[in-house]
């Protein structure tokens, strides 16, 4: 079992920045791939970013096209925490952001691949 708790959401003006955090517990964090999804009202939950474990201390990051160059996913294994640094925010980034853990496959964009989810944190970007 993996328990996930997100934090860091809030209200920000367009062009601003936020950093989301997701603290995990319940398993050896360093060997667990982690991801972020988001869900806007009336829309399906969509992939934002993932940081996958490739063995040892090797991790690869993946991003949805619309956030490349603006968002950065990172992790601090000593704190069992994954982060999503969001810069140059746009109103269309407004959504509830969910942390996810432990995918069963390698297509991280598929919501069904992920085994565990946090409760979500609201991000609102005003124009």
CSV table of C-alpha atoms in Angstrom, one decimal:
chain,number,residue,atom,x,y,z
A,1,UNK,CA,0.0,0.0,0.0
A,2,UNK,CA,1.1,3.5,-0.8
A,3,UNK,CA,-0.6,6.6,0.9
A,4,UNK,CA,-0.2,9.9,-0.9
A,5,UNK,CA,-0.9,13.4,0.4
A,6,UNK,CA,-0.7,16.4,-1.9
A,7,UNK,CA,-0.2,20.0,-0.9
A,8,UNK,CA,0.8,23.3,-2.4
A,9,UNK,CA,-2.3,24.2,-4.5
A,10,UNK,CA,-3.8,27.6,-4.5
A,11,UNK,CA,-4.8,30.7,-6.5
A,12,UNK,CA,-2.3,32.4,-8.7
A,13,UNK,CA,-2.3,34.9,-11.5
A,14,UNK,CA,-1.5,33.9,-15.1
A,15,UNK,CA,2.3,33.9,-15.5
A,16,UNK,CA,2.9,33.0,-11.9
A,17,UNK,CA,4.3,29.9,-10.3
A,18,UNK,CA,3.3,27.2,-7.8
A,19,UNK,CA,5.0,24.1,-6.5
A,20,UNK,CA,3.0,21.1,-5.6
A,21,UNK,CA,4.2,18.5,-3.2
A,22,UNK,CA,3.2,14.9,-2.7
A,23,UNK,CA,4.4,13.0,0.3
A,24,UNK,CA,4.3,9.2,0.1
A,25,UNK,CA,4.3,6.6,2.8
A,26,UNK,CA,3.9,2.8,3.0
A,27,UNK,CA,6.6,1.6,0.6
A,28,UNK,CA,10.3,2.1,-0.3
A,29,UNK,CA,9.8,5.4,-2.0
A,30,UNK,CA,13.0,5.5,-4.0
A,31,UNK,CA,12.0,2.5,-6.2
A,32,UNK,CA,8.4,3.8,-7.0
A,33,UNK,CA,7.6,5.7,-10.1
A,34,UNK,CA,5.5,8.7,-9.4
A,35,UNK,CA,3.2,10.9,-11.5
A,36,UNK,CA,0.9,13.9,-11.6
A,37,UNK,CA,-2.5,14.1,-13.3
A,38,UNK,CA,-5.0,16.9,-13.4
A,39,UNK,CA,-8.8,17.1,-13.9
A,40,UNK,CA,-10.6,20.2,-14.8
A,41,UNK,CA,-14.4,20.5,-14.4
A,42,UNK,CA,-16.3,18.5,-17.0
A,43,UNK,CA,-13.1,16.9,-18.3
A,44,UNK,CA,-11.4,13.6,-17.9
A,45,UNK,CA,-8.3,13.2,-15.7
A,46,UNK,CA,-5.3,13.8,-17.8
A,47,UNK,CA,-1.6,13.0,-17.6
A,48,UNK,CA,0.7,15.9,-16.7
A,49,UNK,CA,4.1,14.4,-15.8
A,50,UNK,CA,5.8,11.3,-14.4
A,51,UNK,CA,9.2,10.4,-13.0
A,52,UNK,CA,10.0,6.8,-13.5
A,53,UNK,CA,12.5,4.7,-11.7
A,54,UNK,CA,15.0,2.9,-13.9
A,55,UNK,CA,17.0,1.1,-11.3
A,56,UNK,CA,19.6,2.4,-8.9
A,57,UNK,CA,19.5,6.2,-8.8
A,58,UNK,CA,18.3,6.6,-12.4
A,59,UNK,CA,15.0,8.4,-13.0
A,60,UNK,CA,13.5,9.6,-16.2
A,61,UNK,CA,10.9,12.4,-16.5
A,62,UNK,CA,8.0,12.5,-18.9
A,63,UNK,CA,5.7,15.4,-19.7
A,64,UNK,CA,2.5,16.1,-21.4
A,65,UNK,CA,3.2,18.3,-24.4
A,66,UNK,CA,1.3,21.3,-23.2
A,67,UNK,CA,3.4,21.6,-20.0
A,68,UNK,CA,6.8,20.9,-21.5
A,69,UNK,CA,9.2,23.7,-20.7
A,70,UNK,CA,6.9,25.1,-18.0
A,71,UNK,CA,6.5,22.3,-15.5
A,72,UNK,CA,9.3,20.3,-13.8
A,73,UNK,CA,8.8,17.0,-11.9
A,74,UNK,CA,11.4,16.1,-9.3
A,75,UNK,CA,11.7,14.0,-6.2
A,76,UNK,CA,13.5,14.0,-2.9
A,77,UNK,CA,13.8,10.4,-1.8
A,78,UNK,CA,15.0,11.4,1.6
A,79,UNK,CA,11.7,13.1,2.2
A,80,UNK,CA,9.6,10.6,0.3
A,81,UNK,CA,8.2,13.5,-1.7
A,82,UNK,CA,7.7,14.2,-5.3
A,83,UNK,CA,7.3,17.8,-6.6
A,84,UNK,CA,5.7,19.5,-9.5
A,85,UNK,CA,7.2,22.9,-10.1
A,86,UNK,CA,4.8,24.9,-12.3
A,87,UNK,CA,5.9,28.1,-14.0
A,88,UNK,CA,4.3,30.4,-16.5
A,89,UNK,CA,0.9,29.2,-15.5
A,90,UNK,CA,-2.0,29.7,-17.7
A,91,UNK,CA,-5.8,29.8,-17.0
A,92,UNK,CA,-6.1,26.5,-18.8
A,93,UNK,CA,-3.8,24.9,-16.2
A,94,UNK,CA,-6.6,25.3,-13.6
A,95,UNK,CA,-7.7,21.9,-12.3
A,96,UNK,CA,-7.5,19.6,-9.4
A,97,UNK,CA,-4.0,18.0,-9.5
A,98,UNK,CA,-3.6,14.5,-8.3
A,99,UNK,CA,-0.5,12.6,-7.4
A,100,UNK,CA,-0.2,9.0,-8.5
A,101,UNK,CA,2.2,6.2,-7.7
A,102,UNK,CA,3.3,2.7,-8.7
A,103,UNK,CA,2.2,2.2,-12.3
A,104,UNK,CA,1.8,-1.4,-13.5
A,105,UNK,CA,3.0,-0.6,-17.0
A,106,UNK,CA,5.2,1.8,-18.8
A,107,UNK,CA,2.5,3.9,-20.6
A,108,UNK,CA,2.4,6.5,-17.9
A,109,UNK,CA,-0.2,8.6,-19.7
A,110,UNK,CA,-2.9,6.0,-19.0
A,111,UNK,CA,-4.8,6.7,-15.9
A,112,UNK,CA,-5.6,3.0,-15.4
A,113,UNK,CA,-1.9,2.1,-15.1
A,114,UNK,CA,-1.5,3.8,-11.8
A,115,UNK,CA,-2.1,1.9,-8.6
A,116,UNK,CA,-2.4,4.6,-6.0
A,117,UNK,CA,-3.8,8.2,-5.9
A,118,UNK,CA,-3.9,11.1,-3.6
A,119,UNK,CA,-6.9,13.2,-2.7
A,120,UNK,CA,-6.0,16.1,-5.0
A,121,UNK,CA,-5.1,19.7,-4.6
A,122,UNK,CA,-6.9,22.6,-6.4
A,123,UNK,CA,-4.9,24.9,-8.6
A,124,UNK,CA,-6.7,28.0,-10.0
A,125,UNK,CA,-5.0,30.4,-12.4
A,126,UNK,CA,-6.7,33.7,-12.9
A,127,UNK,CA,-6.4,35.7,-16.1
